[in-house]
């Protein structure tokens, strides 16, 4: 992670040149995936990569980043009794604050925003996972984001068995407790993954990256897919 340029070698210069030539690199990119997929690592790597190329980048976490978002995140991660619908509204409130306080101002300043989760997490976890409000959920999500949605969503795809094992290992090594979502069973995570796979087939702005390889190999795919997406955008293929 420390020296991406040397890892990418000649590829780095080539990719850098390509990205700089692209007029339309997406300004708002979200990383999605099941628990333990490694999306947070990739969001951080992309921030580093784009900064190395001279872009101004803001990385946010949904829920999180704002004062309200961080408080909500703590509540959600606690063992407080919260009904599924209340939980949904907490996620949406955190997102709204994030959009107003951080994302919109950053986009207005011409920065690139990378978000660790966004609307598709709600559609996956609350929609597909918990089967909550199937008719109204997309509308509630739209109200929360006010239409400020990622131009590109990158799904970091791993098998649920792999993701859950990583979560388990992480918690056994730091002695912490799993939060309410990470405690959900394998079947729940399989449903989430199915959702992500389905939307990546259906929606042109959702791309899936196979993360069964080593982290930097996977990250290379992330960058290549962003380049492909951007050039398709530029030439009107999407
Ligand atoms: P993470 O950001 O550390 O991945 O943890 C957030 C947890 O919250 C994760 O298990 C996914 C879950 N989540 C939802 O259930 N709905 C949402 O809308 C979002 C953003 C996250």
mmCIF file of C-alpha atoms and ligand atoms in Angstrom:
data_model
loop_
_atom_site.group_PDB
_atom_site.id
_atom_site.type_symbol
_atom_site.label_atom_id
_atom_site.label_comp_id
_atom_site.label_asym_id
_atom_site.label_seq_id
_atom_site.Cartn_x
_atom_site.Cartn_y
_atom_site.Cartn_z
ATOM 1 C CA UNK A 1 0.000 0.000 0.000
ATOM 2 C CA UNK A 2 2.871 2.356 0.775
ATOM 3 C CA UNK A 3 4.270 2.520 -2.738
ATOM 4 C CA UNK A 4 1.635 2.005 -5.349
ATOM 5 C CA UNK A 5 3.781 3.514 -8.079
ATOM 6 C CA UNK A 6 6.472 0.884 -7.683
ATOM 7 C CA UNK A 7 3.913 -1.882 -7.426
ATOM 8 C CA UNK A 8 2.235 -0.888 -10.673
ATOM 9 C CA UNK A 9 5.607 -0.332 -12.386
ATOM 10 C CA UNK A 10 5.223 0.628 -16.054
ATOM 11 C CA UNK A 11 1.507 -0.010 -15.781
ATOM 12 C CA UNK A 12 1.297 2.912 -13.372
ATOM 13 C CA UNK A 13 2.591 5.421 -15.932
ATOM 14 C CA UNK A 14 0.307 3.973 -18.567
ATOM 15 C CA UNK A 15 -2.756 4.039 -16.360
ATOM 16 C CA UNK A 16 -1.869 7.526 -15.078
ATOM 17 C CA UNK A 17 -1.599 8.809 -18.637
ATOM 18 C CA UNK A 18 -4.911 7.212 -19.525
ATOM 19 C CA UNK A 19 -6.706 8.673 -16.511
ATOM 20 C CA UNK A 20 -5.295 12.138 -17.173
ATOM 21 C CA UNK A 21 -6.466 11.957 -20.784
ATOM 22 C CA UNK A 22 -9.967 11.073 -19.707
ATOM 23 C CA UNK A 23 -12.034 14.187 -19.311
ATOM 24 C CA UNK A 24 -14.759 12.488 -17.394
ATOM 25 C CA UNK A 25 -13.476 10.431 -14.506
ATOM 26 C CA UNK A 26 -16.453 9.901 -12.180
ATOM 27 C CA UNK A 27 -16.571 12.562 -9.459
ATOM 28 C CA UNK A 28 -18.540 10.480 -6.987
ATOM 29 C CA UNK A 29 -17.549 6.845 -6.539
ATOM 30 C CA UNK A 30 -18.972 4.432 -3.952
ATOM 31 C CA UNK A 31 -17.478 1.152 -2.822
ATOM 32 C CA UNK A 32 -19.936 -1.580 -1.967
ATOM 33 C CA UNK A 33 -19.775 -5.169 -0.813
ATOM 34 C CA UNK A 34 -20.653 -7.643 1.882
ATOM 35 C CA UNK A 35 -18.935 -7.532 5.279
ATOM 36 C CA UNK A 36 -15.291 -8.565 5.033
ATOM 37 C CA UNK A 37 -15.125 -7.905 1.273
ATOM 38 C CA UNK A 38 -12.206 -5.500 1.644
ATOM 39 C CA UNK A 39 -14.056 -2.464 0.218
ATOM 40 C CA UNK A 40 -12.620 -0.116 2.881
ATOM 41 C CA UNK A 41 -9.074 -1.106 1.886
ATOM 42 C CA UNK A 42 -9.875 -0.452 -1.787
ATOM 43 C CA UNK A 43 -11.521 2.889 -1.038
ATOM 44 C CA UNK A 44 -8.326 3.953 0.767
ATOM 45 C CA UNK A 45 -6.092 2.631 -2.004
ATOM 46 C CA UNK A 46 -8.088 4.555 -4.605
ATOM 47 C CA UNK A 47 -7.806 7.749 -2.570
ATOM 48 C CA UNK A 48 -4.052 7.282 -2.464
ATOM 49 C CA UNK A 49 -3.833 6.426 -6.147
ATOM 50 C CA UNK A 50 -5.868 9.428 -7.310
ATOM 51 C CA UNK A 51 -4.006 11.771 -4.979
ATOM 52 C CA UNK A 52 -0.724 10.558 -6.429
ATOM 53 C CA UNK A 53 -2.100 11.602 -9.826
ATOM 54 C CA UNK A 54 -2.834 15.079 -8.497
ATOM 55 C CA UNK A 55 -6.584 14.827 -7.921
ATOM 56 C CA UNK A 56 -8.173 16.359 -4.855
ATOM 57 C CA UNK A 57 -10.013 13.532 -3.117
ATOM 58 C CA UNK A 58 -12.342 13.270 -0.129
ATOM 59 C CA UNK A 59 -12.992 9.858 1.410
ATOM 60 C CA UNK A 60 -16.182 9.430 3.433
ATOM 61 C CA UNK A 61 -17.773 6.583 5.328
ATOM 62 C CA UNK A 62 -21.504 5.881 5.267
ATOM 63 C CA UNK A 63 -22.662 5.854 8.016
ATOM 64 C CA UNK A 64 -20.038 8.111 9.561
ATOM 65 C CA UNK A 65 -17.745 11.062 8.801
ATOM 66 C CA UNK A 66 -20.076 13.822 10.116
ATOM 67 C CA UNK A 67 -20.618 14.342 13.851
ATOM 68 C CA UNK A 68 -24.160 13.035 13.561
ATOM 69 C CA UNK A 69 -23.052 10.170 11.338
ATOM 70 C CA UNK A 70 -20.386 9.061 13.812
ATOM 71 C CA UNK A 71 -22.899 9.147 16.681
ATOM 72 C CA UNK A 72 -25.381 7.140 14.650
ATOM 73 C CA UNK A 73 -22.637 4.692 13.699
ATOM 74 C CA UNK A 74 -21.830 4.144 17.383
ATOM 75 C CA UNK A 75 -25.503 3.600 18.192
ATOM 76 C CA UNK A 76 -25.889 1.166 15.308
ATOM 77 C CA UNK A 77 -22.787 -0.753 16.321
ATOM 78 C CA UNK A 78 -23.884 -0.939 19.978
ATOM 79 C CA UNK A 79 -26.133 -3.651 21.357
ATOM 80 C CA UNK A 80 -29.018 -1.230 21.957
ATOM 81 C CA UNK A 81 -32.363 -2.730 20.987
ATOM 82 C CA UNK A 82 -33.295 -1.141 17.640
ATOM 83 C CA UNK A 83 -36.077 -2.354 15.362
ATOM 84 C CA UNK A 84 -35.227 -2.954 11.717
ATOM 85 C CA UNK A 85 -37.301 0.016 10.571
ATOM 86 C CA UNK A 86 -35.772 2.370 13.164
ATOM 87 C CA UNK A 87 -32.373 1.153 12.056
ATOM 88 C CA UNK A 88 -33.240 1.993 8.456
ATOM 89 C CA UNK A 89 -34.121 5.563 9.403
ATOM 90 C CA UNK A 90 -30.875 5.916 11.327
ATOM 91 C CA UNK A 91 -28.900 4.914 8.229
ATOM 92 C CA UNK A 92 -30.892 7.348 6.110
ATOM 93 C CA UNK A 93 -30.442 10.213 8.591
ATOM 94 C CA UNK A 94 -26.691 9.630 8.687
ATOM 95 C CA UNK A 95 -26.572 9.638 4.876
ATOM 96 C CA UNK A 96 -28.571 12.835 4.545
ATOM 97 C CA UNK A 97 -26.176 14.661 6.869
ATOM 98 C CA UNK A 98 -23.214 13.270 4.976
ATOM 99 C CA UNK A 99 -24.628 14.520 1.677
ATOM 100 C CA UNK A 100 -25.370 17.991 3.024
ATOM 101 C CA UNK A 101 -22.256 18.543 5.116
ATOM 102 C CA UNK A 102 -19.536 16.846 3.117
ATOM 103 C CA UNK A 103 -20.436 15.318 -0.242
ATOM 104 C CA UNK A 104 -22.206 18.214 -1.930
ATOM 105 C CA UNK A 105 -19.708 20.856 -0.772
ATOM 106 C CA UNK A 106 -16.798 18.668 -1.946
ATOM 107 C CA UNK A 107 -18.404 18.052 -5.346
ATOM 108 C CA UNK A 108 -19.100 21.770 -5.704
ATOM 109 C CA UNK A 109 -15.399 22.403 -5.099
ATOM 110 C CA UNK A 110 -14.542 20.008 -7.924
ATOM 111 C CA UNK A 111 -13.182 17.307 -5.616
ATOM 112 C CA UNK A 112 -13.570 13.596 -6.185
ATOM 113 C CA UNK A 113 -15.670 11.946 -3.484
ATOM 114 C CA UNK A 114 -15.101 8.309 -2.602
ATOM 115 C CA UNK A 115 -17.707 6.816 -0.295
ATOM 116 C CA UNK A 116 -17.275 3.640 1.688
ATOM 117 C CA UNK A 117 -20.874 2.386 1.144
ATOM 118 C CA UNK A 118 -23.890 4.403 0.025
ATOM 119 C CA UNK A 119 -27.465 3.814 -1.235
ATOM 120 C CA UNK A 120 -26.848 0.313 -2.577
ATOM 121 C CA UNK A 121 -25.907 -0.815 0.942
ATOM 122 C CA UNK A 122 -29.409 0.081 2.123
ATOM 123 C CA UNK A 123 -30.994 -1.619 -0.869
ATOM 124 C CA UNK A 124 -28.844 -4.692 -0.205
ATOM 125 C CA UNK A 125 -28.940 -4.948 3.610
ATOM 126 C CA UNK A 126 -32.380 -3.546 4.441
ATOM 127 C CA UNK A 127 -34.012 -4.348 1.098
ATOM 128 C CA UNK A 128 -32.701 -7.744 0.100
ATOM 129 C CA UNK A 129 -31.237 -8.887 3.411
ATOM 130 C CA UNK A 130 -34.050 -7.852 5.748
ATOM 131 C CA UNK A 131 -36.761 -7.616 3.098
ATOM 132 C CA UNK A 132 -37.937 -4.302 4.446
ATOM 133 C CA UNK A 133 -40.451 -2.038 2.665
ATOM 134 C CA UNK A 134 -39.892 -3.410 -0.835
ATOM 135 C CA UNK A 135 -42.134 -0.812 -2.476
ATOM 136 C CA UNK A 136 -41.017 2.328 -0.697
ATOM 137 C CA UNK A 137 -37.352 1.681 0.044
ATOM 138 C CA UNK A 138 -35.942 3.139 -3.200
ATOM 139 C CA UNK A 139 -38.028 6.282 -2.653
ATOM 140 C CA UNK A 140 -36.806 6.646 0.956
ATOM 141 C CA UNK A 141 -33.236 6.262 -0.254
ATOM 142 C CA UNK A 142 -33.861 8.924 -2.867
ATOM 143 C CA UNK A 143 -35.179 11.309 -0.221
ATOM 144 C CA UNK A 144 -32.078 10.672 1.913
ATOM 145 C CA UNK A 145 -29.574 11.360 -0.852
ATOM 146 C CA UNK A 146 -31.672 14.088 -2.452
ATOM 147 C CA UNK A 147 -30.602 12.647 -5.779
ATOM 148 C CA UNK A 148 -26.890 13.047 -5.036
ATOM 149 C CA UNK A 149 -25.954 9.517 -6.013
ATOM 150 C CA UNK A 150 -22.622 7.979 -6.991
ATOM 151 C CA UNK A 151 -21.808 8.171 -10.679
ATOM 152 C CA UNK A 152 -20.058 4.855 -10.256
ATOM 153 C CA UNK A 153 -20.541 2.038 -7.732
ATOM 154 C CA UNK A 154 -17.767 -0.512 -7.393
ATOM 155 C CA UNK A 155 -18.781 -3.792 -5.798
ATOM 156 C CA UNK A 156 -15.872 -5.647 -4.235
ATOM 157 C CA UNK A 157 -17.069 -9.194 -4.620
ATOM 158 C CA UNK A 158 -16.080 -12.099 -2.393
ATOM 159 C CA UNK A 159 -17.842 -15.295 -1.427
ATOM 160 C CA UNK A 160 -19.817 -14.809 1.812
ATOM 161 C CA UNK A 161 -17.829 -17.636 3.439
ATOM 162 C CA UNK A 162 -14.608 -15.695 2.780
ATOM 163 C CA UNK A 163 -16.013 -12.349 3.956
ATOM 164 C CA UNK A 164 -17.451 -13.793 7.147
ATOM 165 C CA UNK A 165 -14.226 -15.625 7.926
ATOM 166 C CA UNK A 166 -12.284 -12.367 7.567
ATOM 167 C CA UNK A 167 -14.717 -10.646 9.928
ATOM 168 C CA UNK A 168 -14.394 -13.510 12.392
ATOM 169 C CA UNK A 169 -10.573 -13.431 12.237
ATOM 170 C CA UNK A 170 -10.552 -9.642 12.654
ATOM 171 C CA UNK A 171 -12.669 -9.887 15.783
ATOM 172 C CA UNK A 172 -10.849 -12.789 17.314
ATOM 173 C CA UNK A 173 -7.512 -11.006 16.825
ATOM 174 C CA UNK A 174 -8.593 -7.693 18.386
ATOM 175 C CA UNK A 175 -10.875 -9.244 20.996
ATOM 176 C CA UNK A 176 -13.846 -7.070 19.937
ATOM 177 C CA UNK A 177 -17.467 -7.990 19.415
ATOM 178 C CA UNK A 178 -19.137 -8.411 16.080
ATOM 179 C CA UNK A 179 -21.779 -5.776 15.400
ATOM 180 C CA UNK A 180 -25.429 -6.480 14.655
ATOM 181 C CA UNK A 181 -24.868 -6.864 10.895
ATOM 182 C CA UNK A 182 -21.801 -8.975 11.093
ATOM 183 C CA UNK A 183 -23.771 -11.329 13.330
ATOM 184 C CA UNK A 184 -26.220 -12.045 10.528
ATOM 185 C CA UNK A 185 -25.931 -15.557 9.133
ATOM 186 C CA UNK A 186 -24.464 -16.936 5.955
ATOM 187 C CA UNK A 187 -27.822 -17.029 4.219
ATOM 188 C CA UNK A 188 -28.288 -13.296 4.863
ATOM 189 C CA UNK A 189 -24.877 -12.535 3.332
ATOM 190 C CA UNK A 190 -25.655 -14.772 0.360
ATOM 191 C CA UNK A 191 -28.759 -12.693 -0.321
ATOM 192 C CA UNK A 192 -26.686 -9.510 -0.175
ATOM 193 C CA UNK A 193 -24.189 -10.902 -2.604
ATOM 194 C CA UNK A 194 -26.959 -11.985 -4.982
ATOM 195 C CA UNK A 195 -28.312 -8.443 -4.880
ATOM 196 C CA UNK A 196 -24.912 -6.963 -5.730
ATOM 197 C CA UNK A 197 -24.372 -9.430 -8.564
ATOM 198 C CA UNK A 198 -27.827 -8.737 -9.970
ATOM 199 C CA UNK A 199 -27.500 -4.964 -9.984
ATOM 200 C CA UNK A 200 -24.044 -5.147 -11.533
ATOM 201 C CA UNK A 201 -25.684 -6.986 -14.452
ATOM 202 C CA UNK A 202 -28.622 -4.618 -14.608
ATOM 203 C CA UNK A 203 -27.207 -1.156 -13.894
ATOM 204 C CA UNK A 204 -24.537 0.338 -16.148
ATOM 205 C CA UNK A 205 -23.038 2.345 -13.281
ATOM 206 C CA UNK A 206 -22.479 -0.655 -11.012
ATOM 207 C CA UNK A 207 -19.352 -2.669 -11.705
ATOM 208 C CA UNK A 208 -18.268 -5.826 -9.979
ATOM 209 C CA UNK A 209 -14.649 -6.596 -9.195
ATOM 210 C CA UNK A 210 -13.678 -10.138 -8.305
ATOM 211 C CA UNK A 211 -11.713 -9.901 -5.062
ATOM 212 C CA UNK A 212 -10.697 -13.516 -4.733
ATOM 213 C CA UNK A 213 -7.148 -12.496 -5.723
ATOM 214 C CA UNK A 214 -4.492 -10.728 -3.714
ATOM 215 C CA UNK A 215 -5.331 -7.138 -2.636
ATOM 216 C CA UNK A 216 -3.066 -5.270 -5.057
ATOM 217 C CA UNK A 217 -4.024 -7.482 -7.996
ATOM 218 C CA UNK A 218 -7.647 -6.774 -7.184
ATOM 219 C CA UNK A 219 -6.910 -3.054 -6.900
ATOM 220 C CA UNK A 220 -5.342 -3.077 -10.336
ATOM 221 C CA UNK A 221 -8.666 -4.419 -11.643
ATOM 222 C CA UNK A 222 -10.483 -1.638 -9.791
ATOM 223 C CA UNK A 223 -8.365 0.991 -11.555
ATOM 224 C CA UNK A 224 -8.669 -0.670 -14.954
ATOM 225 C CA UNK A 225 -12.447 -0.890 -14.595
ATOM 226 C CA UNK A 226 -12.651 2.789 -13.618
ATOM 227 C CA UNK A 227 -10.679 3.636 -16.764
ATOM 228 C CA UNK A 228 -12.992 1.527 -18.908
ATOM 229 C CA UNK A 229 -16.078 3.029 -17.317
ATOM 230 C CA UNK A 230 -14.723 6.568 -17.770
ATOM 231 C CA UNK A 231 -13.817 6.086 -21.391
ATOM 232 C CA UNK A 232 -17.237 4.548 -22.079
ATOM 233 C CA UNK A 233 -18.762 7.621 -20.418
ATOM 234 C CA UNK A 234 -16.638 9.897 -22.527
ATOM 235 C CA UNK A 235 -17.530 8.178 -25.758
ATOM 236 C CA UNK A 236 -21.190 7.771 -24.851
ATOM 237 C CA UNK A 237 -21.188 4.003 -24.571
ATOM 238 C CA UNK A 238 -23.004 4.023 -21.223
HETATM 239 P P1 LIG B 1 -19.066 -0.958 7.716
HETATM 240 O O1 LIG B 1 -19.243 0.418 7.214
HETATM 241 O O2 LIG B 1 -17.980 -1.065 8.713
HETATM 242 O O3 LIG B 1 -19.037 -1.953 6.642
HETATM 243 O O4 LIG B 1 -20.337 -1.293 8.646
HETATM 244 C C1 LIG B 1 -21.583 -0.809 8.440
HETATM 245 C C2 LIG B 1 -22.580 -1.921 8.590
HETATM 246 O O5 LIG B 1 -23.860 -1.367 8.354
HETATM 247 C C3 LIG B 1 -22.384 -3.035 7.560
HETATM 248 O O6 LIG B 1 -22.649 -4.288 8.143
HETATM 249 C C4 LIG B 1 -23.446 -2.738 6.533
HETATM 250 C C5 LIG B 1 -24.525 -2.047 7.324
HETATM 251 N N1 LIG B 1 -25.299 -1.075 6.556
HETATM 252 C C6 LIG B 1 -26.670 -1.279 6.406
HETATM 253 O O7 LIG B 1 -27.216 -2.263 6.895
HETATM 254 N N2 LIG B 1 -27.376 -0.343 5.715
HETATM 255 C C7 LIG B 1 -26.831 0.770 5.179
HETATM 256 O O8 LIG B 1 -27.537 1.585 4.569
HETATM 257 C C8 LIG B 1 -25.404 0.972 5.341
HETATM 258 C C9 LIG B 1 -24.765 2.193 4.766
HETATM 259 C C10 LIG B 1 -24.697 0.022 6.037
#
